[in-house]
Coordinates of C-alpha atoms in Angstrom, one line a residue:
X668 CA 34.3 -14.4 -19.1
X669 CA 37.3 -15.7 -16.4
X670 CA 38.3 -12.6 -15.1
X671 CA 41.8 -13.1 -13.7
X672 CA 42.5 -9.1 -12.4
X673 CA 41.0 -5.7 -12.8
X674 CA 42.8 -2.0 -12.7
X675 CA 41.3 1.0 -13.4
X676 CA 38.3 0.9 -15.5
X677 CA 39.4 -2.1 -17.1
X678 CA 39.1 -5.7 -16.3
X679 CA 41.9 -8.8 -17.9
X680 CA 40.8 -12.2 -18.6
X681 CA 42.9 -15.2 -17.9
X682 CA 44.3 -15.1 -21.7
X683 CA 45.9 -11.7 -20.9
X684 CA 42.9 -9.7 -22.8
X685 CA 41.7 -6.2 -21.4
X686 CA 38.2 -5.3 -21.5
X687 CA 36.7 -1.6 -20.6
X688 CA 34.0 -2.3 -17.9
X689 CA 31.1 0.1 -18.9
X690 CA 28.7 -0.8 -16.3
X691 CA 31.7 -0.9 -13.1
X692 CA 30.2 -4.4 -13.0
X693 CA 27.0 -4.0 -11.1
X694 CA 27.1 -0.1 -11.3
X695 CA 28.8 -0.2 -7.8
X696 CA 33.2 0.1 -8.9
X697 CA 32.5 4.0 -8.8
X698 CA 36.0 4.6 -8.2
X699 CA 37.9 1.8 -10.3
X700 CA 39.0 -1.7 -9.8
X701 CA 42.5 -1.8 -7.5
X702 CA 42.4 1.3 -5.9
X703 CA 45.2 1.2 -3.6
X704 CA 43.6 3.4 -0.7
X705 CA 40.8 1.1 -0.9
X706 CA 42.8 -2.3 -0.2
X707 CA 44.5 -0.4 2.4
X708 CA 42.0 1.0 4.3
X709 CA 40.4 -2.7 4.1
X710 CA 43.9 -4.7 5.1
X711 CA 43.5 -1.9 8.2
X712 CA 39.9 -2.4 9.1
X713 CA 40.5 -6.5 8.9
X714 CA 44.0 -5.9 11.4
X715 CA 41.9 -4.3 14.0
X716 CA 37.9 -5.2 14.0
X717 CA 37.5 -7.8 11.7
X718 CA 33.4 -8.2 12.7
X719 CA 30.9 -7.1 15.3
X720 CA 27.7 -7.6 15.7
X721 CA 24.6 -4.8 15.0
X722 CA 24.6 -3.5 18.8
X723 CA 28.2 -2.9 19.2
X724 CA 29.4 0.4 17.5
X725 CA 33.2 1.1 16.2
X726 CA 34.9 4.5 15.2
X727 CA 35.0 3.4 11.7
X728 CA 31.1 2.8 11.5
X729 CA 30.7 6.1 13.3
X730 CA 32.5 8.0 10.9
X731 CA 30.9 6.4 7.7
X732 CA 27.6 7.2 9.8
X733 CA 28.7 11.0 10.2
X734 CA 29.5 11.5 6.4
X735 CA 26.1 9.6 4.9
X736 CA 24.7 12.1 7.2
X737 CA 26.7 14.8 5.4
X738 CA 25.9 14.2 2.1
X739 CA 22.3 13.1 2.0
X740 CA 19.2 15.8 1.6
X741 CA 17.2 17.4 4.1
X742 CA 16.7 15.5 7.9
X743 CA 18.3 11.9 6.8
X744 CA 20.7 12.2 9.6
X745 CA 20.5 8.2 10.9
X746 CA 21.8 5.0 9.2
X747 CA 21.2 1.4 9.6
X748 CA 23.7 -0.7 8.1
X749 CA 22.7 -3.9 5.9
X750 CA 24.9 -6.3 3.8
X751 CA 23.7 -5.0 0.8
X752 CA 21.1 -3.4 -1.7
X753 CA 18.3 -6.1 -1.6
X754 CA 18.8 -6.1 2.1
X755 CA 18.5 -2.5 2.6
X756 CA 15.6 -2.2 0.7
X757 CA 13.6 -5.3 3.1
X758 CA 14.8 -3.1 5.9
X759 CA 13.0 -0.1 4.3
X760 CA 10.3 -2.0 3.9
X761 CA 10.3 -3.2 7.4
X762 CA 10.7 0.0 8.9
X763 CA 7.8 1.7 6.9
X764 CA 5.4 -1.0 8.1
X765 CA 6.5 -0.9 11.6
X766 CA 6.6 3.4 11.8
X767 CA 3.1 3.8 10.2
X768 CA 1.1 0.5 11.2
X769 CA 0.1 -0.3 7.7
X770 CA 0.7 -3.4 5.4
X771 CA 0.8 -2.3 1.5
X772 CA 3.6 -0.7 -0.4
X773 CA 2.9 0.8 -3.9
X774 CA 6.2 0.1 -6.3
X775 CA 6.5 0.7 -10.4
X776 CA 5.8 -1.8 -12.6
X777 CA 9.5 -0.9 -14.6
X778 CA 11.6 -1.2 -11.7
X779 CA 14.0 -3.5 -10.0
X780 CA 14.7 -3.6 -6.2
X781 CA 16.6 -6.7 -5.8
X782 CA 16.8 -10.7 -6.1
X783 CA 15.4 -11.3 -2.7
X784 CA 12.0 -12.2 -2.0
X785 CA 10.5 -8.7 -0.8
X786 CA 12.6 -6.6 -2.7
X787 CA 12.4 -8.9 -6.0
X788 CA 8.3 -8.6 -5.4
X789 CA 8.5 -5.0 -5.1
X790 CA 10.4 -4.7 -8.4
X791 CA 8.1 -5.3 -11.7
X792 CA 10.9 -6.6 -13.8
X793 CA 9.6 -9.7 -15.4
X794 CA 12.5 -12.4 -14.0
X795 CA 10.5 -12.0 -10.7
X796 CA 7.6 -14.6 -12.6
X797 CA 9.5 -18.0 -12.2
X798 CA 9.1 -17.3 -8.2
X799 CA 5.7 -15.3 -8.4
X800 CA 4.3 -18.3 -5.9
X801 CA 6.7 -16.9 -3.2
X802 CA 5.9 -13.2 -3.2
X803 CA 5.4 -10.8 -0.3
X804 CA 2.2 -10.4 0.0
X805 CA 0.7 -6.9 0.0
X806 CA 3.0 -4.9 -2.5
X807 CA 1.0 -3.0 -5.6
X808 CA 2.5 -2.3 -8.8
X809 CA 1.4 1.1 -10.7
X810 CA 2.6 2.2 -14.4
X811 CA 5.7 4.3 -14.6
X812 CA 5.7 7.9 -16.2
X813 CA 7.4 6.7 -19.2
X814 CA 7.1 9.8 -21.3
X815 CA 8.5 8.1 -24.4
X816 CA 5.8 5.4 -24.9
X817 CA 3.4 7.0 -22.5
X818 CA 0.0 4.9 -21.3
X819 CA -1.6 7.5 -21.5
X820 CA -0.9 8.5 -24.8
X821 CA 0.4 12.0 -23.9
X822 CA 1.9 14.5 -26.3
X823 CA 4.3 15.8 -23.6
X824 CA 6.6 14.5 -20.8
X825 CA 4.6 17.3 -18.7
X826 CA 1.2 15.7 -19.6
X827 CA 2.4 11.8 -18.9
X828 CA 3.6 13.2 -15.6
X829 CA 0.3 15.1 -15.1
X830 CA -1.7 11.4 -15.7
X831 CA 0.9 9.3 -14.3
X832 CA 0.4 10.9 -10.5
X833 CA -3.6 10.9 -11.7
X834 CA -3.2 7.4 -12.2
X835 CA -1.0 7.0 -8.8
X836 CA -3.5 9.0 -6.6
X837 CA -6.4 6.4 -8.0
X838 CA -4.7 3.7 -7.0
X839 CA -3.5 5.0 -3.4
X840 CA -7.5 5.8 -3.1
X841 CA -8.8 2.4 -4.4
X842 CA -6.3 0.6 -2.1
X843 CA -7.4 2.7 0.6
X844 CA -4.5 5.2 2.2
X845 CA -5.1 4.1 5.5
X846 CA -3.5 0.7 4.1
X847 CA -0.6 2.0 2.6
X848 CA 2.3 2.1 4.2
X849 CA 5.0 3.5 1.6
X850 CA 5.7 4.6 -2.0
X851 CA 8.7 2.4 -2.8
X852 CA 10.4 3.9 -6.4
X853 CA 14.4 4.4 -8.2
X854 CA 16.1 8.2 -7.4
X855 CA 16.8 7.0 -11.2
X856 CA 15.6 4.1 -13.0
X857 CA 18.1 1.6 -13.3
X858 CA 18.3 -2.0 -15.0
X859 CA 14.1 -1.2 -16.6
X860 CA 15.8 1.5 -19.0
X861 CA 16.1 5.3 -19.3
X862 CA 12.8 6.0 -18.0
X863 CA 13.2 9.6 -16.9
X864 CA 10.8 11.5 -14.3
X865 CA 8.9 13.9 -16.1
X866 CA 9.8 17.3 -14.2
X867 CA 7.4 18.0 -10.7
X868 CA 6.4 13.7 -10.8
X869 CA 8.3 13.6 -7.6
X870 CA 7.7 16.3 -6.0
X871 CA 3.8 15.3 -6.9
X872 CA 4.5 11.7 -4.9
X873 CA 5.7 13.6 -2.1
X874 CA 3.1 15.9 -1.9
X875 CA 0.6 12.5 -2.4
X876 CA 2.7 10.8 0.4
X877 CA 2.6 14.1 3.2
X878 CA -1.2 14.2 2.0
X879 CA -2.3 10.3 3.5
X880 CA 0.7 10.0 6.0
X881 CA 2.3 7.4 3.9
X882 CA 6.3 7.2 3.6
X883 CA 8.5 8.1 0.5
X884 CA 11.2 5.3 -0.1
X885 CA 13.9 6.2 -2.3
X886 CA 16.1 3.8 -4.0
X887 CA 19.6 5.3 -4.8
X888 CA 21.3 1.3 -4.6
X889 CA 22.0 1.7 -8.5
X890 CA 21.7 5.9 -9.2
X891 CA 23.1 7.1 -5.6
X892 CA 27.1 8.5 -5.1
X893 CA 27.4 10.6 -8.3
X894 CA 26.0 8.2 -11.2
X895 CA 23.6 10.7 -12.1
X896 CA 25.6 13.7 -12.1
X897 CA 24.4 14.7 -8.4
X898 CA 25.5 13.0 -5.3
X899 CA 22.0 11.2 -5.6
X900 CA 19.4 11.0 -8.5
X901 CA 16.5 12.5 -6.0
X902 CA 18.6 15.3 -5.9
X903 CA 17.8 16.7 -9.2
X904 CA 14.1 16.9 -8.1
X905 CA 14.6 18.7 -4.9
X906 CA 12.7 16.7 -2.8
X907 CA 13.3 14.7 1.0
X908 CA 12.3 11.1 1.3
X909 CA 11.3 9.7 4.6
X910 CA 14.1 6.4 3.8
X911 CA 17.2 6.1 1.4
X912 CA 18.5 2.7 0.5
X913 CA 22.1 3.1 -0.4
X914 CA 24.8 0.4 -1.3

């Protein structure tokens, strides 16, 4: 499709015909194509500071610090600012390996974090096997509690959540938990399907994660500001993460 313009919740292509975008293109056009306070706001931000670098700070990157720490749960009070999803979820990455001194980071197999190299490896979705030659080394993949066609043949979304953190804490203890550095997983999954948490899964990582001293990385780039219902799809579990990747 040749889009020529987009209004609203719809997008035109160049033969004048209007199509309803569904998905707000990459689940990211929350509040509509053209919104007029948007382009202004940008037209503004592009008269005064076009660009700076990481270590110089502006009022504007203040004041979107001050309401992320507003809005997101518990002690997540400090943002560093990336380009986009994929980027923010290397950072993450990063940061867990620096903080705790460990390598591995323990991802579901039905998940996607991104097209770059780290974050594509930390994903399990399949495209990531034309370029499985160039993966981050040191990322582990474990099944997700998919209640509907459990691997554990469960007869309840209670008991696939029950045997999914059984099957988790194996892992963490066969890869040894003084390796691991983070738990890397979706506040909601996003382009592997509706695969939804069985209720206390979460709350059972987090527990798993305080236990070793390994991080809890929570990826809100595709179910964060309101897709869900809440501001962010960890929110419906009650529980902190150490990192949020937003976009």
């Amino acid at each position: 499709m040749n889009a020529s313009h987009a209004k609203g919740s719809y997008v035109y292509d160049r033969n004048g015909k209007k199509y309803l975008d569904f998905s707000s293109q990459l689940m990211n056009v929350n509040i509509g194509h053209g919104n007029q306070r948007i382009t202004d706001a940008v037209a503004k931000q592009m008269q005064e500071v076009s660009y700076v670098y990481p270590g110089m700070a502006t009022d504007v990157r203040g004041k979107l610090g001050k309401k992320l720490a507003e809005i997101t749960p518990g002690n997540l009070t400090k943002t560093f600012f990336t380009l986009g999803g994929a980027e923010a979820i290397e950072n993450a990455i990063k940061l867990a390996r620096i903080y705790t001194g460990r390598h591995k980071i323990i991802a579901h197999y039905r998940a996607y974090h991104g097209a770059t190299y780290g974050a594509m490896t930390a994903g399990g979705d399949p495209r990531r096997f034309a370029v499985d030659s160039q993966a981050m080394p040191n990322v582990v993949h474990v099944e997700n509690p998919y209640a509907y066609r459990c691997p554990w043949n469960s007869n309840s979304i209670e008991e696939c959540g029950e045997r999914a953190i059984a099957h988790l804490k194996r892992v963490v203890q066969f890869e040894n938990p003084e390796s691991v550095a983070a738990i890397l997983f979706e506040g909601e999954s996003g382009s592997s399907g509706c695969i939804k948490y069985p209720p206390m899964y979460l709350k059972r990582v987090r527990e798993l994660c305080d236990t070793y001293g390994i991080m809890m990385i929570d990826d809100e780039v595709m179910s964060g500001f309101g897709r869900t219902g809440k501001m962010f799809g960890i929110d419906h579990h009650k529980v902190i993460p150490d990192i949020m990747c937003l976009a």
